[in-house]
Amino acid sequence: MKKEFMRTGKVLLIYPSMGFSGNFVRHAPLSLLYASMDLVARGVEVEFFDQRLYGENWREPLSEVIKDGLLVAGISVMSGTPIKMGIELTAFLKQALPQVPVVWGGPHPTFYPETVFTICPQVDYIVSGYGSRPFDLLVQAIEENNPEPNFPGIYYQKDGQLVANPSEQVFEYVDYKKIPYHLIKDYSVYGQLESKQIIFSMYSAYGCPYKCTFCSSPAYLKGFKHRWEKVEAMEVVDHVEYVQKNFGATYIYFIDDDSFVNLKHVETIIDEISRRKIPVELGFRGARVNEIKRMSDEFLDKLAAAGTDIMHIGAESGSNRILEILKKDCTVEDIIAVNQKLARHGQIKAAYNFIMGVPGETLEDMKKTRDLMLRLIKDNPSTMVFTPNKFRPLPGTELFEVAREQWDYKPPKTTEDWITLEAEGDHYAPWFNKRMISFSKLLLLGSYFIDHKIFRVTKGDTGVYKFLRAASWAYTPISNFRFRTGFDRFYIEYFFYQLGQRMSGLIFR
């Protein structure tokens, strides 16, 4: 039976609530801005609805937004809690407006498109991969009442079978002047922790040329002609200046997979930001140890002078054997050396990411990671250690095949499996024994306290953070003793941590 759609009305794009970490960090929904670019340029009315701003009380405000009908509703979905919220949002929309097509896009439909219609049968279409052009073509097809839009990146079901149109293997270059920043009415509601910064995320480069065995980028970019391409430096700086002057940006967060492949490119950007005296601070999400090895003290001085206050660095492990398995192109000794170099530039926080649960990892490897964390903090007062990520085998990656062939790993199948797949959730791979599970809990919870991060990133201006700072002050000596000695018996604190996770949505609402 041919679907009949509404052929007029606005397009509504929805950003769902996140998991535990989303209570502390809430950046503006860049995915919605990008997905709507071509629609807005074509004159289509677009509205955003950010579920994160309403907590549990989202139904009434959403009812008000959709009361006059919609042409299309789109939801940006990651794995984990956003799937649960996406299902609830889809059901709500379908009950209110049965004829309005619901489209899922974002990371989960990009990496696992074949799972979406099983997870949420009420979804009508998927946009997989870069979304601005495919989503606009899909909306045009809906306007023309064409229920079978066979454009790259569009997936749907026909007679119970999946119709797949894989996305084009090219980067989506974005003209910053086309980004409809005006669709977000108030940027002050976004930020992280207690920071008053007006944060804008943007790209200075696309992709990543490296081949880390755990990462989705090499798998996704396999068919691309170039796996890393830079945005022209002057265009990047023009973009920074544009959001600072027009929307009051005070902080620019470069969310590149890897910003520092070409150091000259970054140097040109920071030199120009300094030359123009643009009053912003900078953060870089993608930095590798092998790249920091190439940075001179003069280069790091320039980064600091341009306003850089943090670099997120993929250390990943304190075991050389695991680093080799991960293909990180560095050693533990390299990590220690670059951290000592960064210690000479204290304005820049060295924020290290780690991963635990790699296939073949042993308890001794995990202890070496613990020891490296402590060494980095000792050597550099500006070091921050982020909670280690639990390894998840991602389809298409080298370690997914290892996990499947050597450990008979089975990826998530049920909706509940996908919902509980949070970075800090209690999911453990089959190669984890009980002792490793216990130690991983120690690493995860202990990482909140070993660097006194809550005192460095909050001021205690609100009741919640005053309580968290007081609790941290009282518990840190106990946590650090456990962390350093590996003493995890009677670990009741982890139960309260899990309880806090479940209650956090109410606490931070």
GROMACS .gro file of N, CA, C and O in nm, residues 400-473:
model
  296
  400PHE      N    1   3.690  -0.576   1.574
  400PHE     CA    2   3.560  -0.644   1.568
  400PHE      C    3   3.579  -0.786   1.516
  400PHE      O    4   3.521  -0.882   1.569
  401GLU      N    5   3.661  -0.799   1.412
  401GLU     CA    6   3.685  -0.931   1.355
  401GLU      C    7   3.760  -1.020   1.454
  401GLU      O    8   3.731  -1.139   1.466
  402VAL      N    9   3.855  -0.962   1.526
  402VAL     CA   10   3.927  -1.039   1.629
  402VAL      C   11   3.830  -1.087   1.736
  402VAL      O   12   3.832  -1.204   1.777
  403ALA      N   13   3.744  -0.997   1.782
  403ALA     CA   14   3.649  -1.033   1.887
  403ALA      C   15   3.553  -1.142   1.840
  403ALA      O   16   3.518  -1.234   1.915
  404ARG      N   17   3.513  -1.134   1.715
  404ARG     CA   18   3.417  -1.232   1.663
  404ARG      C   19   3.482  -1.368   1.638
  404ARG      O   20   3.426  -1.472   1.673
  405GLU      N   21   3.602  -1.365   1.582
  405GLU     CA   22   3.667  -1.491   1.545
  405GLU      C   23   3.730  -1.562   1.665
  405GLU      O   24   3.724  -1.685   1.676
  406GLN      N   25   3.790  -1.485   1.754
  406GLN     CA   26   3.864  -1.547   1.865
  406GLN      C   27   3.782  -1.561   1.992
  406GLN      O   28   3.811  -1.645   2.076
  407TRP      N   29   3.679  -1.480   2.007
  407TRP     CA   30   3.602  -1.481   2.131
  407TRP      C   31   3.453  -1.503   2.108
  407TRP      O   32   3.373  -1.493   2.201
  408ASP      N   33   3.415  -1.531   1.984
  408ASP     CA   34   3.275  -1.556   1.950
  408ASP      C   35   3.186  -1.441   1.995
  408ASP      O   36   3.076  -1.461   2.047
  409TYR      N   37   3.236  -1.318   1.976
  409TYR     CA   38   3.160  -1.200   2.017
  409TYR      C   39   3.034  -1.185   1.933
  409TYR      O   40   3.036  -1.200   1.811
  410LYS      N   41   2.924  -1.154   2.000
  410LYS     CA   42   2.796  -1.129   1.933
  410LYS      C   43   2.757  -0.983   1.957
  410LYS      O   44   2.746  -0.940   2.073
  411PRO      N   45   2.738  -0.906   1.852
  411PRO     CA   46   2.700  -0.765   1.872
  411PRO      C   47   2.560  -0.756   1.931
  411PRO      O   48   2.485  -0.854   1.930
  412PRO      N   49   2.523  -0.641   1.983
  412PRO     CA   50   2.390  -0.624   2.040
  412PRO      C   51   2.282  -0.661   1.938
  412PRO      O   52   2.295  -0.632   1.818
  413LYS      N   53   2.175  -0.722   1.986
  413LYS     CA   54   2.066  -0.762   1.898
  413LYS      C   55   1.934  -0.696   1.937
  413LYS      O   56   1.861  -0.647   1.852
  414THR      N   57   1.902  -0.699   2.066
  414THR     CA   58   1.773  -0.649   2.110
  414THR      C   59   1.777  -0.499   2.130
  414THR      O   60   1.884  -0.437   2.144
  415THR      N   61   1.660  -0.439   2.135
  415THR     CA   62   1.650  -0.295   2.161
  415THR      C   63   1.715  -0.262   2.295
  415THR      O   64   1.789  -0.163   2.307
  416GLU      N   65   1.688  -0.345   2.395
  416GLU     CA   66   1.745  -0.321   2.528
  416GLU      C   67   1.897  -0.326   2.524
  416GLU      O   68   1.965  -0.248   2.593
  417ASP      N   69   1.953  -0.418   2.443
  417ASP     CA   70   2.099  -0.426   2.428
  417ASP      C   71   2.156  -0.292   2.380
  417ASP      O   72   2.257  -0.243   2.432
  418TRP      N   73   2.093  -0.234   2.280
  418TRP     CA   74   2.142  -0.109   2.223
  418TRP      C   75   2.123   0.007   2.320
  418TRP      O   76   2.208   0.097   2.327
  419ILE      N   77   2.013   0.007   2.394
  419ILE     CA   78   1.987   0.115   2.488
  419ILE      C   79   2.090   0.117   2.600
  419ILE      O   80   2.134   0.224   2.645
  420THR      N   81   2.129   0.000   2.648
  420THR     CA   82   2.222  -0.007   2.761
  420THR      C   83   2.368   0.006   2.719
  420THR      O   84   2.457   0.001   2.804
  421LEU      N   85   2.394   0.028   2.591
  421LEU     CA   86   2.532   0.034   2.542
  421LEU      C   87   2.590   0.174   2.564
  421LEU      O   88   2.624   0.245   2.470
  422GLU      N   89   2.597   0.214   2.690
  422GLU     CA   90   2.656   0.342   2.726
  422GLU      C   91   2.805   0.325   2.753
  422GLU      O   92   2.851   0.218   2.794
  423ALA      N   93   2.880   0.433   2.733
  423ALA     CA   94   3.025   0.427   2.757
  423ALA      C   95   3.056   0.387   2.901
  423ALA      O   96   3.155   0.320   2.929
  424GLU      N   97   2.970   0.430   2.996
  424GLU     CA   98   2.994   0.399   3.136
  424GLU      C   99   2.896   0.294   3.188
  424GLU      O  100   2.882   0.276   3.309
  425GLY      N  101   2.827   0.226   3.098
  425GLY     CA  102   2.731   0.125   3.139
  425GLY      C  103   2.798  -0.003   3.185
  425GLY      O  104   2.919  -0.023   3.168
  426ASP      N  105   2.719  -0.092   3.243
  426ASP     CA  106   2.773  -0.219   3.294
  426ASP      C  107   2.765  -0.329   3.189
  426ASP      O  108   2.699  -0.430   3.207
  427HIS      N  109   2.833  -0.307   3.077
  427HIS     CA  110   2.843  -0.411   2.976
  427HIS      C  111   2.989  -0.453   2.966
  427HIS      O  112   3.080  -0.370   2.963
  428TYR      N  113   3.012  -0.583   2.965
  428TYR     CA  114   3.148  -0.635   2.965
  428TYR      C  115   3.163  -0.742   2.858
  428TYR      O  116   3.074  -0.823   2.836
  429ALA      N  117   3.278  -0.737   2.792
  429ALA     CA  118   3.307  -0.832   2.685
  429ALA      C  119   3.332  -0.971   2.742
  429ALA      O  120   3.369  -0.986   2.859
  430PRO      N  121   3.315  -1.075   2.660
  430PRO     CA  122   3.331  -1.213   2.709
  430PRO      C  123   3.472  -1.246   2.754
  430PRO      O  124   3.492  -1.344   2.827
  431TRP      N  125   3.573  -1.169   2.713
  431TRP     CA  126   3.711  -1.199   2.755
  431TRP      C  127   3.744  -1.134   2.890
  431TRP      O  128   3.853  -1.150   2.941
  432PHE      N  129   3.649  -1.063   2.950
  432PHE     CA  130   3.669  -1.006   3.084
  432PHE      C  131   3.638  -1.111   3.190
  432PHE      O  132   3.526  -1.161   3.196
  433ASN      N  133   3.736  -1.143   3.275
  433ASN     CA  134   3.705  -1.229   3.389
  433ASN      C  135   3.659  -1.143   3.507
  433ASN      O  136   3.661  -1.019   3.501
  434LYS      N  137   3.619  -1.207   3.614
  434LYS     CA  138   3.562  -1.135   3.728
  434LYS      C  139   3.662  -1.036   3.788
  434LYS      O  140   3.626  -0.924   3.828
  435ARG      N  141   3.787  -1.075   3.794
  435ARG     CA  142   3.888  -0.985   3.850
  435ARG      C  143   3.906  -0.861   3.764
  435ARG      O  144   3.922  -0.749   3.815
  436MET      N  145   3.902  -0.878   3.632
  436MET     CA  146   3.917  -0.764   3.542
  436MET      C  147   3.794  -0.673   3.549
  436MET      O  148   3.807  -0.550   3.543
  437ILE      N  149   3.677  -0.731   3.562
  437ILE     CA  150   3.555  -0.650   3.577
  437ILE      C  151   3.565  -0.564   3.702
  437ILE      O  152   3.535  -0.444   3.700
  438SER      N  153   3.608  -0.626   3.811
  438SER     CA  154   3.622  -0.553   3.937
  438SER      C  155   3.724  -0.439   3.924
  438SER      O  156   3.699  -0.326   3.969
  439PHE      N  157   3.837  -0.468   3.860
  439PHE     CA  158   3.940  -0.365   3.846
  439PHE      C  159   3.894  -0.254   3.750
  439PHE      O  160   3.929  -0.137   3.770
  440SER      N  161   3.817  -0.289   3.648
  440SER     CA  162   3.768  -0.186   3.555
  440SER      C  163   3.675  -0.088   3.626
  440SER      O  164   3.675   0.031   3.596
  441LYS      N  165   3.597  -0.138   3.721
  441LYS     CA  166   3.511  -0.049   3.800
  441LYS      C  167   3.595   0.047   3.883
  441LYS      O  168   3.562   0.165   3.897
  442LEU      N  169   3.706  -0.004   3.935
  442LEU     CA  170   3.797   0.079   4.013
  442LEU      C  171   3.857   0.189   3.926
  442LEU      O  172   3.866   0.305   3.968
  443LEU      N  173   3.899   0.153   3.804
  443LEU     CA  174   3.955   0.252   3.713
  443LEU      C  175   3.851   0.357   3.675
  443LEU      O  176   3.881   0.477   3.671
  444LEU      N  177   3.730   0.312   3.648
  444LEU     CA  178   3.627   0.403   3.601
  444LEU      C  179   3.589   0.503   3.709
  444LEU      O  180   3.591   0.625   3.687
  445LEU      N  181   3.555   0.455   3.827
  445LEU     CA  182   3.512   0.546   3.933
  445LEU      C  183   3.630   0.625   3.987
  445LEU      O  184   3.619   0.746   4.013
  446GLY      N  185   3.744   0.560   4.004
  446GLY     CA  186   3.860   0.629   4.059
  446GLY      C  187   3.911   0.742   3.972
  446GLY      O  188   3.969   0.839   4.023
  447SER      N  189   3.888   0.734   3.840
  447SER     CA  190   3.937   0.838   3.749
  447SER      C  191   3.870   0.973   3.773
  447SER      O  192   3.922   1.076   3.733
  448TYR      N  193   3.755   0.973   3.839
  448TYR     CA  194   3.688   1.099   3.871
  448TYR      C  195   3.765   1.178   3.978
  448TYR      O  196   3.750   1.300   3.989
  449PHE      N  197   3.848   1.109   4.056
  449PHE     CA  198   3.904   1.171   4.175
  449PHE      C  199   4.056   1.186   4.173
  449PHE      O  200   4.110   1.271   4.244
  450ILE      N  201   4.126   1.107   4.090
  450ILE     CA  202   4.272   1.105   4.100
  450ILE      C  203   4.337   1.239   4.063
  450ILE      O  204   4.446   1.269   4.107
  451ASP      N  205   4.269   1.320   3.980
  451ASP     CA  206   4.327   1.447   3.939
  451ASP      C  207   4.251   1.567   3.997
  451ASP      O  208   4.270   1.680   3.953
  452HIS      N  209   4.162   1.540   4.094
  452HIS     CA  210   4.084   1.647   4.160
  452HIS      C  211   4.008   1.731   4.058
  452HIS      O  212   3.995   1.853   4.074
  453LYS      N  213   3.954   1.665   3.956
  453LYS     CA  214   3.901   1.742   3.844
  453LYS      C  215   3.780   1.827   3.879
  453LYS      O  216   3.760   1.935   3.822
  454ILE      N  217   3.697   1.782   3.973
  454ILE     CA  218   3.577   1.862   4.002
  454ILE      C  219   3.614   1.998   4.060
  454ILE      O  220   3.544   2.097   4.039
  455PHE      N  221   3.727   2.006   4.130
  455PHE     CA  222   3.770   2.134   4.186
  455PHE      C  223   3.835   2.222   4.079
  455PHE      O  224   3.848   2.343   4.098
  456ARG      N  225   3.875   2.162   3.970
  456ARG     CA  226   3.941   2.236   3.863
  456ARG      C  227   3.844   2.283   3.756
  456ARG      O  228   3.873   2.379   3.683
  457VAL      N  229   3.730   2.218   3.745
  457VAL     CA  230   3.637   2.252   3.636
  457VAL      C  231   3.505   2.308   3.686
  457VAL      O  232   3.419   2.344   3.606
  458THR      N  233   3.485   2.316   3.818
  458THR     CA  234   3.364   2.378   3.874
  458THR      C  235   3.405   2.474   3.985
  458THR      O  236   3.514   2.466   4.041
  459LYS      N  237   3.311   2.564   4.018
  459LYS     CA  238   3.334   2.662   4.125
  459LYS      C  239   3.240   2.641   4.243
  459LYS      O  240   3.255   2.707   4.346
  460GLY      N  241   3.142   2.553   4.228
  460GLY     CA  242   3.046   2.533   4.335
  460GLY      C  243   2.944   2.644   4.344
  460GLY      O  244   2.898   2.679   4.454
  461ASP      N  245   2.906   2.700   4.229
  461ASP     CA  246   2.809   2.810   4.229
  461ASP      C  247   2.665   2.763   4.249
  461ASP      O  248   2.579   2.843   4.283
  462THR      N  249   2.639   2.635   4.223
  462THR     CA  250   2.504   2.582   4.238
  462THR      C  251   2.501   2.478   4.350
  462THR      O  252   2.604   2.422   4.388
  463GLY      N  253   2.380   2.450   4.398
  463GLY     CA  254   2.366   2.355   4.507
  463GLY      C  255   2.417   2.217   4.471
  463GLY      O  256   2.482   2.151   4.554
  464VAL      N  257   2.390   2.173   4.349
  464VAL     CA  258   2.434   2.040   4.307
  464VAL      C  259   2.585   2.030   4.310
  464VAL      O  260   2.643   1.933   4.363
  465TYR      N  261   2.653   2.130   4.255
  465TYR     CA  262   2.798   2.123   4.249
  465TYR      C  263   2.862   2.150   4.384
  465TYR      O  264   2.972   2.101   4.412
  466LYS      N  265   2.797   2.227   4.469
  466LYS     CA  266   2.847   2.241   4.606
  466LYS      C  267   2.848   2.105   4.675
  466LYS      O  268   2.944   2.069   4.744
  467PHE      N  269   2.738   2.030   4.657
  467PHE     CA  270   2.731   1.896   4.717
  467PHE      C  271   2.836   1.803   4.657
  467PHE      O  272   2.905   1.730   4.731
  468LEU      N  273   2.851   1.805   4.524
  468LEU     CA  274   2.949   1.716   4.460
  468LEU      C  275   3.091   1.750   4.503
  468LEU      O  276   3.174   1.659   4.524
  469ARG      N  277   3.120   1.877   4.519
  469ARG     CA  278   3.255   1.916   4.564
  469ARG      C  279   3.280   1.870   4.708
  469ARG      O  280   3.388   1.821   4.741
  470ALA      N  281   3.179   1.885   4.792
  470ALA     CA  282   3.194   1.842   4.931
  470ALA      C  283   3.211   1.691   4.940
  470ALA      O  284   3.297   1.640   5.014
  471ALA      N  285   3.128   1.618   4.862
  471ALA     CA  286   3.138   1.472   4.861
  471ALA      C  287   3.273   1.427   4.807
  471ALA      O  288   3.334   1.332   4.858
  472SER      N  289   3.322   1.496   4.705
  472SER     CA  290   3.452   1.463   4.648
  472SER      C  291   3.564   1.488   4.748
  472SER      O  292   3.658   1.409   4.761
  473TRP      N  293   3.555   1.599   4.819
  473TRP     CA  294   3.656   1.631   4.919
  473TRP      C  295   3.664   1.520   5.024
  473TRP      O  296   3.773   1.480   5.067
   0.00000   0.00000   0.00000
